[in-house]
mmCIF file with all atom_site columns, C-alpha atoms in Angstrom:
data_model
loop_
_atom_site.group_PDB
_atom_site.id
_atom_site.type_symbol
_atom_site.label_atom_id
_atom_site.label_alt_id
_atom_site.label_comp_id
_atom_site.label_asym_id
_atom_site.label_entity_id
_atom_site.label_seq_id
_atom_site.pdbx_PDB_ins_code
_atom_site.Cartn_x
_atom_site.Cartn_y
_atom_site.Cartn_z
_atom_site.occupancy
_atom_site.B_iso_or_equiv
_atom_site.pdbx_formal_charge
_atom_site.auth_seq_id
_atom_site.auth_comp_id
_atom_site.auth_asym_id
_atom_site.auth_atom_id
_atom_site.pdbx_PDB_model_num
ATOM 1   C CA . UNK G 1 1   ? -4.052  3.570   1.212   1.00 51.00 ? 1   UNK G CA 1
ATOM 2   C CA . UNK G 1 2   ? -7.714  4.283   0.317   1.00 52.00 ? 2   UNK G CA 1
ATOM 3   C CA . UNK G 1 3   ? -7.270  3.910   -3.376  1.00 54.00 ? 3   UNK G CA 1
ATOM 4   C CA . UNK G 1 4   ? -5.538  0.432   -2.855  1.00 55.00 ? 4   UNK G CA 1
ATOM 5   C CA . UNK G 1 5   ? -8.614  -1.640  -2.972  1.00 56.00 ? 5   UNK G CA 1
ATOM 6   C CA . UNK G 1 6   ? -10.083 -2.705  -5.969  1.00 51.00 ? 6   UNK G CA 1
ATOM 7   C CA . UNK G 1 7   ? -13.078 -0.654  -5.904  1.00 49.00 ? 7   UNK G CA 1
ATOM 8   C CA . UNK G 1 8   ? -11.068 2.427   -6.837  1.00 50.00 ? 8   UNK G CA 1
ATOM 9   C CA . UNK G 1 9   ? -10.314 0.828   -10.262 1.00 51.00 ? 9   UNK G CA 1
ATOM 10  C CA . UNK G 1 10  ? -13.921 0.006   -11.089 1.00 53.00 ? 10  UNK G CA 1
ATOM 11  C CA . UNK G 1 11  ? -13.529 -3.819  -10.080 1.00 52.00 ? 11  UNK G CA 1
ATOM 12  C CA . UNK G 1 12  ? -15.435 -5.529  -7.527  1.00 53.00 ? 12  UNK G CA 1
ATOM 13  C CA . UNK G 1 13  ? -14.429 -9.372  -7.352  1.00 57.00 ? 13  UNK G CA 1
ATOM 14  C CA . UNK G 1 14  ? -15.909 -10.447 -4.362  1.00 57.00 ? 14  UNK G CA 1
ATOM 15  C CA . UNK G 1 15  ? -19.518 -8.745  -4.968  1.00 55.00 ? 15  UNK G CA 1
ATOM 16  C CA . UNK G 1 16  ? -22.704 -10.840 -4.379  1.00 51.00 ? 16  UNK G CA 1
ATOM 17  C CA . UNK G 1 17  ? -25.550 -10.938 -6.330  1.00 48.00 ? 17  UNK G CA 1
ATOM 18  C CA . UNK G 1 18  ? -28.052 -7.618  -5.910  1.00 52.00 ? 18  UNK G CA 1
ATOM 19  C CA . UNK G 1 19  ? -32.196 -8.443  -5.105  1.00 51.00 ? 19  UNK G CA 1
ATOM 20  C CA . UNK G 1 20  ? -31.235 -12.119 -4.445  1.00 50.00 ? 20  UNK G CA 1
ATOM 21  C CA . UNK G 1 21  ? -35.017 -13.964 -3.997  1.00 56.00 ? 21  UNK G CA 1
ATOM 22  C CA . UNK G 1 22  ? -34.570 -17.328 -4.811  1.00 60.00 ? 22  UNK G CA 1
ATOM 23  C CA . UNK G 1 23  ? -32.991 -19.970 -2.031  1.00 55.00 ? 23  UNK G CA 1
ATOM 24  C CA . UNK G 1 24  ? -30.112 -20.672 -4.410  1.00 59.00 ? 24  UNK G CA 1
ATOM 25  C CA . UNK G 1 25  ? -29.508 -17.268 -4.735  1.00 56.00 ? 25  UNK G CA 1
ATOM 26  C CA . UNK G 1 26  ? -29.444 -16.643 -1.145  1.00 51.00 ? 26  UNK G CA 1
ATOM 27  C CA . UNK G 1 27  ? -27.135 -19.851 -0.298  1.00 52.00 ? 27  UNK G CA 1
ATOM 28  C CA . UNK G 1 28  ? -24.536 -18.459 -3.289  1.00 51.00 ? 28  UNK G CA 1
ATOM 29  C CA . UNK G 1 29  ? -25.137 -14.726 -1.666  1.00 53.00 ? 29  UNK G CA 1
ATOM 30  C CA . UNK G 1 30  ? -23.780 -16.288 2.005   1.00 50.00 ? 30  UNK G CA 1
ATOM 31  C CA . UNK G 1 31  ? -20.655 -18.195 0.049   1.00 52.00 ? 31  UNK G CA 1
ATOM 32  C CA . UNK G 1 32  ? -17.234 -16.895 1.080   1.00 51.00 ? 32  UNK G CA 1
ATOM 33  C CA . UNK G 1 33  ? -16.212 -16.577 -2.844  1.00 51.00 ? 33  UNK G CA 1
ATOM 34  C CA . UNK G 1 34  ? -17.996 -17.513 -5.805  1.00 53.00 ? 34  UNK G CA 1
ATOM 35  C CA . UNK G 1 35  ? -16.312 -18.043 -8.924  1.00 52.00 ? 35  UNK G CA 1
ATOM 36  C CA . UNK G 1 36  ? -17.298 -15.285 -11.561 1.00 58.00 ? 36  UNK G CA 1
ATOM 37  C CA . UNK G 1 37  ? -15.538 -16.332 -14.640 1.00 61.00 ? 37  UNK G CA 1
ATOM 38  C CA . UNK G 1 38  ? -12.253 -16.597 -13.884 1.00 67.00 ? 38  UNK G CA 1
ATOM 39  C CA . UNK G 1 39  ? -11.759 -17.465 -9.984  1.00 73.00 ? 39  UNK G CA 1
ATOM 40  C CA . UNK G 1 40  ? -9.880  -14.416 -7.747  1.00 77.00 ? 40  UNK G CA 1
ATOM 41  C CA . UNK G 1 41  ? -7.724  -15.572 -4.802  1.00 82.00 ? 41  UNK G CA 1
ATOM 42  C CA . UNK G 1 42  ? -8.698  -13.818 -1.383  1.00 86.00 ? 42  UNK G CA 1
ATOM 43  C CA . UNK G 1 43  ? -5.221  -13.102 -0.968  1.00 90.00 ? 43  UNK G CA 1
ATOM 44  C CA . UNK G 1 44  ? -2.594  -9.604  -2.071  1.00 92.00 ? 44  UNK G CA 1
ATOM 45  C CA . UNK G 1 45  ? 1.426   -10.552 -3.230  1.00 94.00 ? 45  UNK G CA 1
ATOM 46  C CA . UNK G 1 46  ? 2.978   -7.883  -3.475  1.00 95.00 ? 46  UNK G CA 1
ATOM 47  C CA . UNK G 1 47  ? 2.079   -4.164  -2.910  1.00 94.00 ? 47  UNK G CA 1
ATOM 48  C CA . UNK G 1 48  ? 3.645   -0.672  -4.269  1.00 95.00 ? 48  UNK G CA 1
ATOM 49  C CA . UNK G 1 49  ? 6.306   0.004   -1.958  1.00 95.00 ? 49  UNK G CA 1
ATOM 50  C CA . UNK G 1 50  ? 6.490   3.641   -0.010  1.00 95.00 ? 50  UNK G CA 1
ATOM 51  C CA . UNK G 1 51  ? 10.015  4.318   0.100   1.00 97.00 ? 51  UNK G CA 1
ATOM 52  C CA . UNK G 1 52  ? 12.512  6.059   -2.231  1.00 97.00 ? 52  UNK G CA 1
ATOM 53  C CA . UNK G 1 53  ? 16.260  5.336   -3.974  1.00 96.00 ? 53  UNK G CA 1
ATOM 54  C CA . UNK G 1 54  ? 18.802  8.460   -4.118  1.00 95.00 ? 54  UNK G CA 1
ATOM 55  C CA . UNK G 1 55  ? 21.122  9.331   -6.540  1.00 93.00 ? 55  UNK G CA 1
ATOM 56  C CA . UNK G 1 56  ? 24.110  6.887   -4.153  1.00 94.00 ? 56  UNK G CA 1
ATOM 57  C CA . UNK G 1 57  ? 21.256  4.088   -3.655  1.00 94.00 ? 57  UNK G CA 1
ATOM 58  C CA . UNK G 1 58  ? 20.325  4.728   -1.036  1.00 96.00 ? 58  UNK G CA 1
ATOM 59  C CA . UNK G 1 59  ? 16.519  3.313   0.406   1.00 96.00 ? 59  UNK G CA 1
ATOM 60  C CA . UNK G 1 60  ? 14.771  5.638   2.838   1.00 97.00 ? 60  UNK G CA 1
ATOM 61  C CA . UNK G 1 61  ? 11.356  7.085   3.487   1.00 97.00 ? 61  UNK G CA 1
ATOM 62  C CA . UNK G 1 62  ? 12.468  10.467  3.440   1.00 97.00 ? 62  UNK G CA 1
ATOM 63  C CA . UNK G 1 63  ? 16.362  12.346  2.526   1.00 97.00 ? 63  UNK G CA 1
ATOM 64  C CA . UNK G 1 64  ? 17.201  15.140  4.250   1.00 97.00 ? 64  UNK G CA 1
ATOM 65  C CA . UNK G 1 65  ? 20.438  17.055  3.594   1.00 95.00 ? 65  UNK G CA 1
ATOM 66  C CA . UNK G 1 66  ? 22.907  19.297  5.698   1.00 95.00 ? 66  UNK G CA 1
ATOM 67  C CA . UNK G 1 67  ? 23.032  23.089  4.555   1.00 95.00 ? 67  UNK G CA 1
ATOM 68  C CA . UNK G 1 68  ? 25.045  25.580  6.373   1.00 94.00 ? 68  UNK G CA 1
ATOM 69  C CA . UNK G 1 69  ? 23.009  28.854  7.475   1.00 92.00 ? 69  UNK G CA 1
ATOM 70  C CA . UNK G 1 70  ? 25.117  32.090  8.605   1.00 92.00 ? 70  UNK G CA 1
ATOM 71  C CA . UNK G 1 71  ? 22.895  34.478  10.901  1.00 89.00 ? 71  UNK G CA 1
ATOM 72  C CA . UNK G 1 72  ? 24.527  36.805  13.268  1.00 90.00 ? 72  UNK G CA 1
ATOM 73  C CA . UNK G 1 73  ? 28.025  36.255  12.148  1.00 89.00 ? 73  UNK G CA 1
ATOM 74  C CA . UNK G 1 74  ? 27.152  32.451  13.677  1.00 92.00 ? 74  UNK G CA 1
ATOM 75  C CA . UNK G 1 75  ? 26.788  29.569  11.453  1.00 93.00 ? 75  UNK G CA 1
ATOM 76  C CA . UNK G 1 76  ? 24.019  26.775  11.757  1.00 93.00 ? 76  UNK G CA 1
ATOM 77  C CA . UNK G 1 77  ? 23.507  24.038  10.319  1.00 94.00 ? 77  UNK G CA 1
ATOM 78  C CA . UNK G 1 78  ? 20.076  23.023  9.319   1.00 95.00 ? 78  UNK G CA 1
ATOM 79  C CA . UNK G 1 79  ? 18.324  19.911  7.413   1.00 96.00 ? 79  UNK G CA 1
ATOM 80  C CA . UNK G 1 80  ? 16.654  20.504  4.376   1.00 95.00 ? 80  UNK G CA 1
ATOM 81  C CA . UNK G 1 81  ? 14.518  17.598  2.874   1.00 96.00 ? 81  UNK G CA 1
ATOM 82  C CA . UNK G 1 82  ? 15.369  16.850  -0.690  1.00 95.00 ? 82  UNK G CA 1
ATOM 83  C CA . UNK G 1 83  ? 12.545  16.262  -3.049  1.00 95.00 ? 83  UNK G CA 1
ATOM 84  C CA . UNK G 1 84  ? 14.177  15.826  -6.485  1.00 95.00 ? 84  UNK G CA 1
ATOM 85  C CA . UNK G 1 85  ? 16.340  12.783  -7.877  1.00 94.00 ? 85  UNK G CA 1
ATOM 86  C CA . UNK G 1 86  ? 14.237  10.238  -6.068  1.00 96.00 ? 86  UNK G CA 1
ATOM 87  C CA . UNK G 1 87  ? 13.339  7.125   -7.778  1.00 96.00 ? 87  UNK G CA 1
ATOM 88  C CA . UNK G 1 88  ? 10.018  5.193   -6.204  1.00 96.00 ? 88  UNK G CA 1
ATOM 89  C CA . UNK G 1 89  ? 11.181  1.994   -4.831  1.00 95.00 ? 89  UNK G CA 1
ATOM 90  C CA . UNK G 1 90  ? 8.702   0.082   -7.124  1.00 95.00 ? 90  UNK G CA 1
ATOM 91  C CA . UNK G 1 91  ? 6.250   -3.065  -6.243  1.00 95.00 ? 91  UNK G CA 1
ATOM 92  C CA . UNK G 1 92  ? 7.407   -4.924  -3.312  1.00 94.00 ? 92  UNK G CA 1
ATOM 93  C CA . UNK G 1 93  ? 6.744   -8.284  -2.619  1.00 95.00 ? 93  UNK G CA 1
ATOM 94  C CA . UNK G 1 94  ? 4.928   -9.572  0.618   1.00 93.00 ? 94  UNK G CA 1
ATOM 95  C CA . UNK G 1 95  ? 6.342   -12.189 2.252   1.00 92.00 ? 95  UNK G CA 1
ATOM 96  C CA . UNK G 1 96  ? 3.635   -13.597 3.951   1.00 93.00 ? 96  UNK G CA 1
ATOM 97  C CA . UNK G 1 97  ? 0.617   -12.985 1.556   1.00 92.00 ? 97  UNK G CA 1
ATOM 98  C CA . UNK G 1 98  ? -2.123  -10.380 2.696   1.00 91.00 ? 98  UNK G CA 1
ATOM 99  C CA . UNK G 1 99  ? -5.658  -10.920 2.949   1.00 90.00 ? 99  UNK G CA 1
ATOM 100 C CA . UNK G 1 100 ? -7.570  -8.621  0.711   1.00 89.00 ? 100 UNK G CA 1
ATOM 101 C CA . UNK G 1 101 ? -9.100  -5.086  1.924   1.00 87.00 ? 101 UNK G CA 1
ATOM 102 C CA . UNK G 1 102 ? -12.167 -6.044  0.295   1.00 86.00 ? 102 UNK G CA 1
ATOM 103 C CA . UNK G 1 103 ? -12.452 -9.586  0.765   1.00 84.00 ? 103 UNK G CA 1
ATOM 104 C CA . UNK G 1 104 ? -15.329 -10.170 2.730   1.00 83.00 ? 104 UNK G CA 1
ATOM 105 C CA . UNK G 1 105 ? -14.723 -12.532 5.659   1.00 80.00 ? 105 UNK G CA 1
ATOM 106 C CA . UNK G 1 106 ? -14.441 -12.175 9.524   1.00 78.00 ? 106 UNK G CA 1
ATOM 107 C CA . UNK G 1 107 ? -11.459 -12.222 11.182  1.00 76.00 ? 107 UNK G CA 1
ATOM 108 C CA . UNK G 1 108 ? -12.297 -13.637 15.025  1.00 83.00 ? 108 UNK G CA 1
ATOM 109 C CA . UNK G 1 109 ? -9.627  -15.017 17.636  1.00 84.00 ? 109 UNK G CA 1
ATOM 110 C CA . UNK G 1 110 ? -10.415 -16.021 20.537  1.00 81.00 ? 110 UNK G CA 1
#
């Protein structure tokens, strides 16, 4: 999840202005979001989802499947996870929006 923020991709939306001096400068520094060109909402809509598809469509974190071990003359069964013929599950909506991870704002309840 570090990589999710949008420093990671070189872009920093919500950045204020460096070696502010002047008293504008300092009042736009303090704003909660100032417009820089095109205007970027505080909030995420969907996300890359973290689970998988099988090959019977199936939606899991993690498959595992059964495999039959003979030791002693006894058999076993054990799970083995299966890593291959997974499809990502893709972007995912969120339902309701996030706030961003690098939106700067204060989150108090009291």
């Amino acid at each position: 999840m570090g990589a999710s923020g949008s420093k990671a991709r070189g872009l920093w939306p919500f950045a204020s202005a460096a070696g502010a001096s002047s008293p504008e400068a300092a009042a736009a520094e303090q704003a909660l979001v100032r417009p820089r060109g095109r205007a970027v909402p505080p909030f995420v809509f969907t996300r890359r989802g973290s689970m998988f598809y099988d090959e019977d469509g199936d939606l899991a974190h993690e498959f595992y499947e059964e495999t039959i071990v003979t030791k002693n003359g006894q058999k076993r069964a054990k799970l083995r996870r299966v890593h291959k013929n997974l499809i990502p599950q893709g972007i995912v909506k969120l339902d309701p929006p996030r706030i961003h991870v690098d939106f700067p704002v204060i989150l108090y309840e009291v």
